[in-house]
mmCIF file of C-alpha atoms in Angstrom:
data_model
loop_
_atom_site.group_PDB
_atom_site.id
_atom_site.type_symbol
_atom_site.label_atom_id
_atom_site.label_comp_id
_atom_site.label_asym_id
_atom_site.label_seq_id
_atom_site.Cartn_x
_atom_site.Cartn_y
_atom_site.Cartn_z
ATOM 1 C CA MET A 1 -6.830 -17.415 -60.885
ATOM 2 C CA ASN A 2 -3.261 -18.047 -61.990
ATOM 3 C CA PHE A 3 -2.558 -19.808 -58.714
ATOM 4 C CA LEU A 4 -5.556 -22.093 -59.281
ATOM 5 C CA LYS A 5 -4.381 -23.074 -62.759
ATOM 6 C CA ILE A 6 -0.840 -23.609 -61.579
ATOM 7 C CA GLY A 7 -2.002 -25.628 -58.581
ATOM 8 C CA LEU A 8 -3.946 -27.809 -60.991
ATOM 9 C CA LEU A 9 -0.925 -28.185 -63.230
ATOM 10 C CA PHE A 10 1.253 -29.262 -60.320
ATOM 11 C CA ALA A 11 -1.471 -31.671 -59.153
ATOM 12 C CA VAL A 12 -1.540 -33.287 -62.594
ATOM 13 C CA THR A 13 2.252 -33.440 -62.602
ATOM 14 C CA GLY A 14 2.126 -34.972 -59.132
ATOM 15 C CA ILE A 15 -0.229 -37.656 -60.410
ATOM 16 C CA PHE A 16 2.217 -38.368 -63.259
ATOM 17 C CA THR A 17 5.041 -38.642 -60.757
ATOM 18 C CA SER A 18 3.050 -41.051 -58.585
ATOM 19 C CA THR A 19 2.311 -43.098 -61.689
ATOM 20 C CA ALA A 20 6.000 -43.092 -62.493
ATOM 21 C CA LEU A 21 6.793 -44.418 -59.058
ATOM 22 C CA ALA A 22 4.246 -47.167 -59.490
ATOM 23 C CA GLN A 23 5.638 -48.034 -62.924
ATOM 24 C CA LYS A 24 9.234 -48.118 -61.724
ATOM 25 C CA ALA A 25 10.251 -45.286 -64.052
ATOM 26 C CA ASP A 26 13.447 -43.476 -63.146
ATOM 27 C CA LEU A 27 12.906 -40.844 -60.496
ATOM 28 C CA ILE A 28 15.647 -38.262 -60.226
ATOM 29 C CA TRP A 29 16.428 -35.275 -58.045
ATOM 30 C CA SER A 30 18.629 -32.761 -59.798
ATOM 31 C CA PRO A 31 19.992 -29.882 -57.716
ATOM 32 C CA GLU A 32 21.677 -27.074 -59.647
ATOM 33 C CA LEU A 33 23.646 -24.009 -58.647
ATOM 34 C CA SER A 34 24.192 -21.384 -61.313
ATOM 35 C CA TYR A 35 26.358 -18.268 -61.117
ATOM 36 C CA SER A 36 26.233 -15.731 -63.946
ATOM 37 C CA TRP A 37 28.081 -12.527 -64.538
ATOM 38 C CA LYS A 38 28.246 -9.934 -67.286
ATOM 39 C CA GLN A 39 31.538 -8.756 -68.646
ATOM 40 C CA SER A 40 29.836 -6.080 -70.740
ATOM 41 C CA ASP A 41 26.446 -5.314 -72.320
ATOM 42 C CA ARG A 42 27.207 -8.016 -74.868
ATOM 43 C CA LEU A 43 29.342 -10.619 -73.151
ATOM 44 C CA GLY A 44 28.220 -12.808 -70.265
ATOM 45 C CA PHE A 45 29.356 -15.987 -68.541
ATOM 46 C CA THR A 46 27.635 -18.699 -66.528
ATOM 47 C CA ALA A 47 29.221 -21.294 -64.292
ATOM 48 C CA LYS A 48 26.952 -24.070 -63.148
ATOM 49 C CA PHE A 49 27.204 -27.146 -61.018
ATOM 50 C CA SER A 50 24.538 -29.811 -61.203
ATOM 51 C CA MET A 51 23.943 -33.336 -59.963
ATOM 52 C CA PHE A 52 21.705 -36.199 -60.991
ATOM 53 C CA ASN A 53 20.588 -38.321 -58.040
ATOM 54 C CA SER A 54 18.482 -41.428 -58.350
ATOM 55 C CA LEU A 55 15.829 -41.401 -55.651
ATOM 56 C CA ARG A 56 15.420 -45.160 -56.059
ATOM 57 C CA ASP A 57 19.045 -45.847 -55.144
ATOM 58 C CA LEU A 58 19.461 -43.676 -52.104
ATOM 59 C CA ASP A 59 20.539 -46.700 -50.080
ATOM 60 C CA ASN A 60 23.568 -47.518 -52.258
ATOM 61 C CA ASN A 61 26.598 -46.024 -53.988
ATOM 62 C CA SER A 62 24.873 -45.573 -57.346
ATOM 63 C CA ALA A 63 22.520 -42.913 -55.960
ATOM 64 C CA VAL A 64 24.678 -40.177 -57.516
ATOM 65 C CA ARG A 65 24.357 -40.827 -61.240
ATOM 66 C CA TYR A 66 26.626 -37.950 -62.172
ATOM 67 C CA ILE A 67 28.072 -34.627 -61.191
ATOM 68 C CA GLU A 68 28.483 -31.976 -63.802
ATOM 69 C CA PRO A 69 30.422 -28.714 -63.609
ATOM 70 C CA GLN A 70 30.031 -26.488 -66.650
ATOM 71 C CA ILE A 71 30.975 -23.097 -68.017
ATOM 72 C CA THR A 72 29.250 -21.267 -70.855
ATOM 73 C CA PHE A 73 29.509 -17.849 -72.422
ATOM 74 C CA SER A 74 27.052 -15.772 -74.404
ATOM 75 C CA TYR A 75 27.449 -12.914 -76.825
ATOM 76 C CA SER A 76 24.440 -10.687 -77.504
ATOM 77 C CA SER A 77 24.357 -9.786 -81.165
ATOM 78 C CA SER A 78 21.211 -7.754 -80.499
ATOM 79 C CA PRO A 79 19.012 -7.122 -77.424
ATOM 80 C CA ARG A 80 17.051 -10.284 -78.277
ATOM 81 C CA VAL A 81 19.594 -12.631 -79.818
ATOM 82 C CA LYS A 82 22.434 -14.417 -78.057
ATOM 83 C CA LEU A 83 25.117 -16.652 -79.453
ATOM 84 C CA GLY A 84 27.155 -18.794 -77.177
ATOM 85 C CA GLY A 85 29.213 -21.806 -76.421
ATOM 86 C CA GLY A 86 30.553 -23.784 -73.548
ATOM 87 C CA TYR A 87 32.044 -26.841 -71.990
ATOM 88 C CA TYR A 88 30.636 -29.445 -69.601
ATOM 89 C CA TYR A 89 32.502 -32.114 -67.745
ATOM 90 C CA ARG A 90 30.468 -35.033 -66.471
ATOM 91 C CA ASN A 91 31.687 -37.607 -64.005
ATOM 92 C CA SER A 92 29.243 -40.509 -64.008
ATOM 93 C CA THR A 93 28.596 -42.708 -60.954
ATOM 94 C CA PRO A 94 31.485 -41.110 -59.051
ATOM 95 C CA PHE A 95 31.052 -43.406 -56.052
ATOM 96 C CA LEU A 96 31.328 -46.615 -58.057
ATOM 97 C CA PRO A 97 34.660 -48.116 -59.175
ATOM 98 C CA GLY A 98 35.953 -47.115 -62.622
ATOM 99 C CA LEU A 99 36.085 -43.632 -64.125
ATOM 100 C CA GLN A 100 33.268 -42.825 -66.522
ATOM 101 C CA TYR A 101 33.459 -39.338 -67.925
ATOM 102 C CA GLU A 102 32.165 -37.082 -70.639
ATOM 103 C CA HIS A 103 33.642 -33.937 -72.164
ATOM 104 C CA ARG A 104 30.864 -31.982 -73.778
ATOM 105 C CA PHE A 105 31.289 -29.015 -76.105
ATOM 106 C CA LEU A 106 28.306 -26.935 -77.111
ATOM 107 C CA GLU A 107 27.340 -24.120 -79.432
ATOM 108 C CA GLN A 108 24.012 -22.386 -79.189
ATOM 109 C CA ILE A 109 21.828 -19.566 -80.392
ATOM 110 C CA GLY A 110 18.918 -18.113 -78.460
ATOM 111 C CA PHE A 111 16.150 -15.680 -79.216
ATOM 112 C CA VAL A 112 13.937 -14.073 -76.609
ATOM 113 C CA SER A 113 10.760 -12.044 -77.019
ATOM 114 C CA TYR A 114 8.918 -10.063 -74.381
ATOM 115 C CA ILE A 115 5.252 -9.409 -73.784
ATOM 116 C CA GLY A 116 5.553 -7.020 -70.882
ATOM 117 C CA ASP A 117 7.448 -9.073 -68.328
ATOM 118 C CA LYS A 118 6.384 -12.385 -69.858
ATOM 119 C CA ARG A 119 9.228 -13.983 -71.780
ATOM 120 C CA ILE A 120 9.318 -16.511 -74.558
ATOM 121 C CA ALA A 121 12.740 -17.929 -75.370
ATOM 122 C CA HIS A 122 13.907 -20.208 -78.154
ATOM 123 C CA ARG A 123 17.212 -22.006 -77.894
ATOM 124 C CA LEU A 124 18.916 -24.152 -80.509
ATOM 125 C CA ARG A 125 21.960 -26.053 -79.308
ATOM 126 C CA ALA A 126 24.482 -28.407 -80.904
ATOM 127 C CA GLU A 127 26.565 -30.655 -78.680
ATOM 128 C CA GLN A 128 29.557 -32.893 -79.167
ATOM 129 C CA ARG A 129 29.775 -35.492 -76.416
ATOM 130 C CA VAL A 130 33.119 -37.188 -75.998
ATOM 131 C CA ARG A 131 32.475 -40.000 -73.562
ATOM 132 C CA SER A 132 34.806 -42.555 -72.064
ATOM 133 C CA SER A 133 32.877 -45.206 -74.013
ATOM 134 C CA SER A 134 31.621 -43.488 -77.200
ATOM 135 C CA TYR A 135 31.154 -40.289 -79.185
ATOM 136 C CA GLN A 136 27.765 -38.702 -79.802
ATOM 137 C CA ASN A 137 26.342 -35.575 -81.439
ATOM 138 C CA ARG A 138 23.182 -33.994 -80.225
ATOM 139 C CA ILE A 139 20.878 -31.296 -81.595
ATOM 140 C CA ARG A 140 18.418 -29.725 -79.164
ATOM 141 C CA TYR A 141 15.653 -27.160 -79.471
ATOM 142 C CA ARG A 142 14.009 -25.707 -76.393
ATOM 143 C CA LEU A 143 11.035 -23.395 -76.026
ATOM 144 C CA SER A 144 10.641 -21.686 -72.646
ATOM 145 C CA TYR A 145 7.998 -19.383 -71.291
ATOM 146 C CA ASP A 146 7.961 -17.668 -67.927
ATOM 147 C CA PHE A 147 5.713 -15.030 -66.443
ATOM 148 C CA PRO A 148 5.065 -13.277 -63.116
ATOM 149 C CA LEU A 149 2.244 -14.569 -60.982
ATOM 150 C CA GLU A 150 1.411 -11.232 -59.343
ATOM 151 C CA GLY A 151 0.894 -8.126 -61.415
ATOM 152 C CA GLN A 152 2.430 -7.322 -64.751
ATOM 153 C CA LYS A 153 5.995 -7.015 -63.568
ATOM 154 C CA LEU A 154 8.049 -9.472 -61.570
ATOM 155 C CA ASP A 155 9.172 -7.633 -58.441
ATOM 156 C CA ALA A 156 11.483 -8.753 -55.683
ATOM 157 C CA GLY A 157 9.793 -11.225 -53.359
ATOM 158 C CA GLU A 158 7.275 -12.408 -55.967
ATOM 159 C CA LYS A 159 6.811 -15.778 -57.598
ATOM 160 C CA TYR A 160 6.812 -16.711 -61.267
ATOM 161 C CA PHE A 161 5.796 -19.687 -63.322
ATOM 162 C CA ILE A 162 7.943 -21.355 -65.946
ATOM 163 C CA VAL A 163 7.146 -23.971 -68.540
ATOM 164 C CA LYS A 164 9.614 -25.470 -71.030
ATOM 165 C CA ASN A 165 9.705 -28.136 -73.640
ATOM 166 C CA GLU A 166 12.796 -29.443 -75.350
ATOM 167 C CA VAL A 167 13.149 -31.894 -78.203
ATOM 168 C CA MET A 168 16.468 -33.400 -79.130
ATOM 169 C CA SER A 169 18.070 -35.927 -81.371
ATOM 170 C CA ALA A 170 21.247 -37.771 -80.469
ATOM 171 C CA PHE A 171 23.235 -39.530 -83.142
ATOM 172 C CA ASN A 172 26.576 -40.937 -84.207
ATOM 173 C CA LYS A 173 27.718 -43.210 -87.031
ATOM 174 C CA GLU A 174 25.931 -46.236 -85.612
ATOM 175 C CA VAL A 175 22.697 -45.083 -83.978
ATOM 176 C CA ALA A 176 20.258 -42.211 -83.733
ATOM 177 C CA ASP A 177 17.483 -41.554 -81.292
ATOM 178 C CA ALA A 178 15.254 -38.816 -79.915
ATOM 179 C CA GLU A 179 14.082 -37.476 -76.602
ATOM 180 C CA ASN A 180 11.541 -35.014 -75.294
ATOM 181 C CA ARG A 181 11.708 -33.084 -72.021
ATOM 182 C CA ALA A 182 8.616 -31.315 -70.704
ATOM 183 C CA ASP A 183 9.150 -29.152 -67.639
ATOM 184 C CA VAL A 184 6.939 -27.057 -65.371
ATOM 185 C CA GLY A 185 8.306 -25.001 -62.518
ATOM 186 C CA LEU A 186 7.586 -22.438 -59.889
ATOM 187 C CA GLY A 187 10.150 -19.728 -59.254
ATOM 188 C CA TRP A 188 10.844 -17.529 -56.268
ATOM 189 C CA TYR A 189 12.368 -14.247 -57.404
ATOM 190 C CA PHE A 190 14.150 -12.960 -54.310
ATOM 191 C CA ASN A 191 15.698 -9.979 -56.088
ATOM 192 C CA ASP A 192 17.530 -9.229 -59.321
ATOM 193 C CA LYS A 193 20.554 -11.153 -58.032
ATOM 194 C CA GLN A 194 19.013 -14.371 -56.777
ATOM 195 C CA LYS A 195 16.150 -16.702 -57.546
ATOM 196 C CA PHE A 196 15.137 -20.273 -56.865
ATOM 197 C CA GLU A 197 13.157 -22.670 -59.030
ATOM 198 C CA LEU A 198 11.387 -25.893 -58.186
ATOM 199 C CA GLY A 199 10.575 -27.820 -61.318
ATOM 200 C CA LEU A 200 9.105 -31.122 -62.368
ATOM 201 C CA GLN A 201 10.378 -32.599 -65.592
ATOM 202 C CA TYR A 202 9.121 -35.535 -67.588
ATOM 203 C CA ARG A 203 11.567 -37.080 -70.046
ATOM 204 C CA THR A 204 10.557 -39.425 -72.816
ATOM 205 C CA GLN A 205 13.790 -41.113 -73.839
ATOM 206 C CA ASP A 206 14.856 -43.548 -76.558
ATOM 207 C CA ILE A 207 11.776 -42.757 -78.620
ATOM 208 C CA PHE A 208 12.974 -44.703 -81.669
ATOM 209 C CA SER A 209 14.603 -47.510 -79.762
ATOM 210 C CA ASP A 210 13.527 -51.092 -80.412
ATOM 211 C CA GLY A 211 13.569 -51.620 -76.671
ATOM 212 C CA GLY A 212 10.740 -49.149 -76.177
ATOM 213 C CA ILE A 213 10.459 -45.687 -74.673
ATOM 214 C CA ASN A 214 12.015 -44.959 -71.315
ATOM 215 C CA HIS A 215 10.261 -42.604 -68.931
ATOM 216 C CA LEU A 216 12.117 -40.455 -66.462
ATOM 217 C CA PHE A 217 10.726 -38.069 -63.881
ATOM 218 C CA LEU A 218 12.963 -35.416 -62.503
ATOM 219 C CA ILE A 219 12.543 -33.025 -59.622
ATOM 220 C CA ARG A 220 14.645 -29.978 -60.319
ATOM 221 C CA THR A 221 15.835 -27.536 -57.662
ATOM 222 C CA SER A 222 17.806 -24.695 -59.200
ATOM 223 C CA TYR A 223 19.370 -21.737 -57.465
ATOM 224 C CA TYR A 224 20.469 -18.859 -59.669
ATOM 225 C CA ILE A 225 22.879 -16.136 -58.651
ATOM 226 C CA ASN A 226 23.738 -13.146 -60.842
ATOM 227 C CA ARG A 227 26.409 -10.588 -60.397
ATOM 228 C CA MET B 1 39.957 1.234 -39.447
ATOM 229 C CA ILE B 2 39.137 -1.546 -37.007
ATOM 230 C CA LEU B 3 41.715 -0.234 -34.539
ATOM 231 C CA TYR B 4 40.124 3.163 -34.793
ATOM 232 C CA TYR B 5 36.737 1.712 -33.815
ATOM 233 C CA GLU B 6 38.270 -0.237 -30.956
ATOM 234 C CA ASN B 7 39.714 2.926 -29.454
ATOM 235 C CA LEU B 8 36.344 4.642 -29.382
ATOM 236 C CA PRO B 9 34.118 4.720 -26.275
ATOM 237 C CA GLY B 10 31.051 2.429 -26.402
ATOM 238 C CA TYR B 11 28.482 5.106 -27.257
ATOM 239 C CA SER B 12 30.636 6.298 -30.184
ATOM 240 C CA LEU B 13 30.420 2.822 -31.614
ATOM 241 C CA LEU B 14 26.650 3.096 -31.464
ATOM 242 C CA ILE B 15 26.831 6.420 -33.282
ATOM 243 C CA ILE B 16 28.729 4.675 -36.062
ATOM 244 C CA ILE B 17 26.605 1.544 -36.200
ATOM 245 C CA LEU B 18 23.115 3.026 -35.918
ATOM 246 C CA PRO B 19 23.239 5.055 -39.149
ATOM 247 C CA ARG B 20 24.416 1.923 -40.939
ATOM 248 C CA ILE B 21 21.480 -0.053 -39.578
ATOM 249 C CA ALA B 22 19.244 2.828 -40.661
ATOM 250 C CA ASN B 23 20.849 2.682 -44.113
ATOM 251 C CA LEU B 24 20.107 -1.029 -44.353
ATOM 252 C CA TYR B 25 16.525 -0.311 -43.371
ATOM 253 C CA LEU B 26 16.267 2.412 -46.005
ATOM 254 C CA LEU B 27 17.777 0.075 -48.574
ATOM 255 C CA ALA B 28 15.146 -2.504 -47.706
ATOM 256 C CA GLN B 29 12.485 0.185 -48.102
ATOM 257 C CA LYS B 30 13.894 1.093 -51.518
ATOM 258 C CA GLN B 31 13.746 -2.496 -52.677
ATOM 259 C CA LYS B 32 10.247 -2.827 -51.376
ATOM 260 C CA SER B 33 9.279 0.382 -53.119
ATOM 261 C CA GLU B 34 9.582 -1.235 -56.518
ATOM 262 C CA VAL B 35 6.745 -3.631 -55.852
ATOM 263 C CA GLU B 36 3.686 -3.471 -58.080
ATOM 264 C CA ILE B 37 0.812 -5.746 -57.208
ATOM 265 C CA SER B 38 -2.467 -6.593 -58.822
ATOM 266 C CA ILE B 39 -5.426 -5.552 -56.644
ATOM 267 C CA LYS B 40 -9.212 -5.694 -56.653
ATOM 268 C CA GLU B 41 -11.470 -2.778 -57.530
ATOM 269 C CA ALA B 42 -12.602 -2.513 -53.901
ATOM 270 C CA GLU B 43 -9.063 -1.525 -52.897
ATOM 271 C CA ILE B 44 -9.028 1.539 -55.166
ATOM 272 C CA PRO B 45 -9.787 4.890 -53.429
ATOM 273 C CA ALA B 46 -13.330 6.151 -54.102
ATOM 274 C CA PRO B 47 -12.255 9.398 -55.860
ATOM 275 C CA ALA B 48 -10.289 7.330 -58.381
ATOM 276 C CA LEU B 49 -13.336 5.170 -59.110
ATOM 277 C CA ASN B 50 -15.455 8.290 -59.601
ATOM 278 C CA ILE B 51 -12.941 9.556 -62.162
ATOM 279 C CA LEU B 52 -12.812 6.176 -63.894
ATOM 280 C CA ASN B 53 -16.600 6.096 -64.189
ATOM 281 C CA GLN B 54 -16.352 9.118 -66.471
ATOM 282 C CA PHE B 55 -14.410 7.064 -69.015
ATOM 283 C CA TRP B 56 -17.213 4.708 -70.027
ATOM 284 C CA ASN B 57 -20.934 4.359 -70.507
ATOM 285 C CA ASP B 58 -20.847 0.579 -70.280
ATOM 286 C CA LYS B 59 -18.342 -0.570 -67.750
ATOM 287 C CA LYS B 60 -15.133 -1.987 -69.193
ATOM 288 C CA LYS B 61 -12.875 -4.730 -67.952
ATOM 289 C CA VAL B 62 -10.265 -2.959 -65.856
ATOM 290 C CA ASP B 63 -7.046 -4.236 -64.281
ATOM 291 C CA PHE B 64 -6.040 -2.456 -61.103
ATOM 292 C CA TYR B 65 -2.560 -2.193 -59.614
ATOM 293 C CA ARG B 66 -1.016 -0.685 -56.527
ATOM 294 C CA GLU B 67 2.566 0.569 -56.814
ATOM 295 C CA PHE B 68 5.155 1.763 -54.314
ATOM 296 C CA ASP B 69 7.569 4.371 -55.635
ATOM 297 C CA GLY B 70 9.778 4.458 -52.558
ATOM 298 C CA ASN B 71 7.932 7.145 -50.648
ATOM 299 C CA SER B 72 4.294 6.892 -51.556
ATOM 300 C CA VAL B 73 1.618 4.596 -52.864
ATOM 301 C CA SER B 74 -0.025 5.111 -56.216
ATOM 302 C CA TYR B 75 -2.758 3.277 -58.058
ATOM 303 C CA GLU B 76 -3.060 2.400 -61.696
ATOM 304 C CA ALA B 77 -6.037 1.335 -63.776
ATOM 305 C CA LYS B 78 -5.528 -0.228 -67.202
ATOM 306 C CA PHE B 79 -8.352 -0.725 -69.668
ATOM 307 C CA MET B 80 -9.201 -0.492 -73.343
ATOM 308 C CA PRO B 81 -11.921 2.113 -73.982
ATOM 309 C CA ASP B 82 -11.365 1.982 -77.758
ATOM 310 C CA ASN B 83 -8.455 0.640 -79.765
ATOM 311 C CA HIS B 84 -5.877 2.067 -77.377
ATOM 312 C CA LEU B 85 -4.893 0.688 -74.009
ATOM 313 C CA LEU B 86 -5.181 3.420 -71.380
ATOM 314 C CA SER B 87 -3.222 3.482 -68.126
ATOM 315 C CA ILE B 88 -4.484 6.011 -65.620
ATOM 316 C CA GLU B 89 -2.354 6.691 -62.576
ATOM 317 C CA PHE B 90 -3.731 8.039 -59.315
ATOM 318 C CA ASN B 91 -2.055 9.224 -56.163
ATOM 319 C CA GLU B 92 -2.670 7.729 -52.731
ATOM 320 C CA ARG B 93 -5.829 9.816 -52.235
ATOM 321 C CA GLY B 94 -7.240 8.750 -55.588
ATOM 322 C CA LEU B 95 -6.518 11.969 -57.458
ATOM 323 C CA ILE B 96 -5.434 11.600 -61.057
ATOM 324 C CA LYS B 97 -1.732 12.044 -61.852
ATOM 325 C CA ASP B 98 -1.486 11.236 -65.549
ATOM 326 C CA ILE B 99 -2.978 9.283 -68.415
ATOM 327 C CA GLU B 100 -0.905 7.107 -70.706
ATOM 328 C CA GLN B 101 -2.231 5.927 -74.029
ATOM 329 C CA LEU B 102 -0.611 3.068 -75.923
ATOM 330 C CA ILE B 103 -0.161 4.125 -79.540
ATOM 331 C CA GLU B 104 1.650 3.177 -82.740
ATOM 332 C CA PHE B 105 4.592 5.193 -84.027
ATOM 333 C CA ASP B 106 2.605 6.516 -86.970
ATOM 334 C CA GLU B 107 0.106 8.063 -84.554
ATOM 335 C CA ILE B 108 2.773 10.517 -83.445
ATOM 336 C CA PRO B 109 2.470 13.748 -85.525
ATOM 337 C CA GLU B 110 4.702 13.344 -88.561
ATOM 338 C CA ASN B 111 7.101 16.166 -87.774
ATOM 339 C CA THR B 112 7.516 15.045 -84.159
ATOM 340 C CA GLY B 113 8.013 11.448 -85.265
ATOM 341 C CA ASN B 114 10.707 12.511 -87.727
ATOM 342 C CA ILE B 115 12.580 14.435 -85.039
ATOM 343 C CA ILE B 116 12.424 11.445 -82.685
ATOM 344 C CA ARG B 117 13.547 9.039 -85.395
ATOM 345 C CA SER B 118 16.364 11.361 -86.387
ATOM 346 C CA TYR B 119 17.531 11.578 -82.756
ATOM 347 C CA LEU B 120 17.578 7.780 -82.418
ATOM 348 C CA ASN B 121 19.370 7.443 -85.760
ATOM 349 C CA ASP B 122 22.087 9.775 -84.526
ATOM 350 C CA GLN B 123 22.528 7.861 -81.281
ATOM 351 C CA TYR B 124 22.413 4.236 -82.432
ATOM 352 C CA THR B 125 23.554 2.082 -85.311
ATOM 353 C CA LYS B 126 20.438 -0.103 -84.971
ATOM 354 C CA PHE B 127 17.223 0.484 -83.108
ATOM 355 C CA LYS B 128 13.685 -0.789 -82.969
ATOM 356 C CA VAL B 129 10.851 1.014 -81.211
ATOM 357 C CA THR B 130 8.842 -1.666 -79.417
ATOM 358 C CA ARG B 131 6.323 0.345 -77.381
ATOM 359 C CA ILE B 132 5.040 3.909 -77.382
ATOM 360 C CA GLN B 133 2.833 5.642 -74.876
ATOM 361 C CA ARG B 134 1.479 9.150 -75.188
ATOM 362 C CA GLN B 135 1.452 10.735 -71.738
ATOM 363 C CA TYR B 136 -1.069 13.376 -70.774
ATOM 364 C CA SER B 137 -0.746 15.424 -67.611
ATOM 365 C CA GLY B 138 -2.377 18.655 -66.622
ATOM 366 C CA GLY B 139 -3.556 18.916 -63.050
ATOM 367 C CA ASP B 140 -7.215 19.192 -62.075
ATOM 368 C CA GLU B 141 -8.532 19.648 -65.601
ATOM 369 C CA LEU B 142 -6.803 16.545 -66.961
ATOM 370 C CA THR B 143 -9.814 14.210 -67.043
ATOM 371 C CA LYS B 144 -12.203 16.817 -68.445
ATOM 372 C CA SER B 145 -9.758 18.004 -71.110
ATOM 373 C CA PHE B 146 -8.839 14.470 -72.121
ATOM 374 C CA LEU B 147 -12.444 13.290 -72.435
ATOM 375 C CA GLU B 148 -13.466 16.411 -74.348
ATOM 376 C CA GLU B 149 -10.378 16.021 -76.537
ATOM 377 C CA ASP B 150 -9.382 19.541 -75.639
ATOM 378 C CA LEU B 151 -5.679 18.768 -75.549
ATOM 379 C CA VAL B 152 -4.333 22.341 -75.701
ATOM 380 C CA PRO B 153 -4.060 22.852 -71.926
ATOM 381 C CA LEU B 154 -2.458 19.434 -71.413
ATOM 382 C CA THR B 155 1.222 18.569 -71.285
ATOM 383 C CA ILE B 156 1.904 15.851 -73.840
ATOM 384 C CA ARG B 157 4.983 13.661 -73.844
ATOM 385 C CA TYR B 158 5.978 10.480 -75.638
ATOM 386 C CA GLU B 159 7.472 7.548 -73.783
ATOM 387 C CA LEU B 160 9.245 5.085 -76.057
ATOM 388 C CA GLU B 161 10.663 1.672 -75.315
ATOM 389 C CA VAL B 162 13.499 1.078 -77.737
ATOM 390 C CA GLU B 163 15.796 -1.868 -78.411
ATOM 391 C CA ALA B 164 19.011 -0.236 -79.475
ATOM 392 C CA GLN B 165 22.683 -0.789 -79.981
ATOM 393 C CA ASN B 166 25.820 1.062 -80.913
ATOM 394 C CA LYS B 167 29.512 0.453 -80.226
ATOM 395 C CA GLU B 168 29.227 1.359 -76.551
ATOM 396 C CA GLU B 169 25.717 0.269 -75.620
ATOM 397 C CA LEU B 170 23.306 -2.562 -76.208
ATOM 398 C CA GLY B 171 19.978 -3.026 -74.522
ATOM 399 C CA ILE B 172 16.418 -1.906 -74.089
ATOM 400 C CA PHE B 173 15.960 1.756 -73.197
ATOM 401 C CA GLU B 174 13.112 3.995 -72.148
ATOM 402 C CA PHE B 175 13.091 7.455 -73.701
ATOM 403 C CA LEU B 176 10.929 10.455 -72.949
ATOM 404 C CA PHE B 177 10.358 13.131 -75.586
ATOM 405 C CA ASN B 178 8.238 16.265 -75.385
ATOM 406 C CA LYS B 179 5.384 16.907 -77.771
ATOM 407 C CA ASN B 180 7.774 18.511 -80.265
ATOM 408 C CA GLY B 181 10.046 15.482 -80.263
ATOM 409 C CA GLN B 182 12.787 17.025 -78.134
ATOM 410 C CA PHE B 183 14.684 14.515 -76.034
ATOM 411 C CA LEU B 184 13.992 14.877 -72.303
ATOM 412 C CA TRP B 185 15.234 11.776 -70.562
ATOM 413 C CA LYS B 186 16.511 8.248 -71.039
ATOM 414 C CA CYS B 187 17.147 5.203 -68.859
ATOM 415 C CA LYS B 188 18.163 1.627 -69.466
ATOM 416 C CA ILE B 189 15.505 -0.958 -68.720
ATOM 417 C CA MET B 190 17.065 -3.652 -66.605
ATOM 418 C CA ARG B 191 15.516 -6.896 -67.747
ATOM 419 C CA ARG B 192 15.555 -10.006 -65.615
ATOM 420 C CA SER B 193 18.480 -12.310 -66.166
ATOM 421 C CA LEU B 194 17.897 -14.910 -68.867
ATOM 422 C CA ASP B 195 19.925 -17.551 -67.020
ATOM 423 C CA ASN B 196 16.911 -19.800 -66.389
ATOM 424 C CA ILE B 197 15.595 -19.776 -69.960
ATOM 425 C CA TRP B 198 18.813 -19.349 -71.981
#
């Protein structure tokens, strides 16, 4: 039954993506590799590398919109609450002339609740984005839900489903705007050390802009490794 | 170490390698053993269904699972006959192993509950009990005794899931206490990494 619902959800998302293609909305493939390790029960670290590739520009040097290495840490103040921070470096259009970069600092708090092996997570994040061209603050809130597709517990070799939605507001002294990111994904849980997710994300950007809302569709492939 | 292997005759190398291959195989079996899958009623052994039929007059909605514990298969049926979720575990032949009843903390006898709470207070600076199951076991008479509420011949234990922390530890733990509240056993529940939702 779950598979039927999820198949339907992906079909609907596929229709959205096709519509996006027809409407010339941005279509992105974002591969990610994440490596996490725990220093203790309370302290953990994650190193991640991600890319943003425009599927419409595969025939030219602007196909790679950016590459982004990042490192974050988390401190568990209780079994359900994590505080954390981190740093991202973004190199935009690395194959075009001229260096465009961003140093991003973040602080975040997360809360997770469990219903069996189903998980609901809230994350509130503040970011300071120091770009080569401007400075921007951003506040983000994300709600995530994932659950096993077979049985009550997610065992090695089984699949899971994940759905997320994130709202955010970006602002500086001159401008402010908002964005929404809705994401559905299917995960392959190989074992407690490794998993893979295929996700489809729909971004509604520049919501308050006079120029109108931008639509972006993103195919996400994420590989997670834990130590 | 490598030199040592190189100096061995060919068959000795096999003697060294084969147990390691066997170990890898056993490791794979162990990983596989943790699998729990949802199954249909038709896949449950007939004796288990006969036992389950004693638990209701009108048939209830039941979820069935098959589990591998490393060496053997077991079956589990979960349903709600009244206000408590019941989990009944059967062995591979469909014979009952134990019954677990989901309860609230205040359904534990007061004295037993106080002993358990006192134990947790001594061990942790903060804790929160998130799930309690009363376990009944008792061999062949288990079903009859449970349904007739004749609990005297049964072994009763309490399984608690507890979020707890102290200076050394932080996490979610499973505790087992006997019917008098004496600590029997504890293990840490290894939750999935939060890296994809954090």
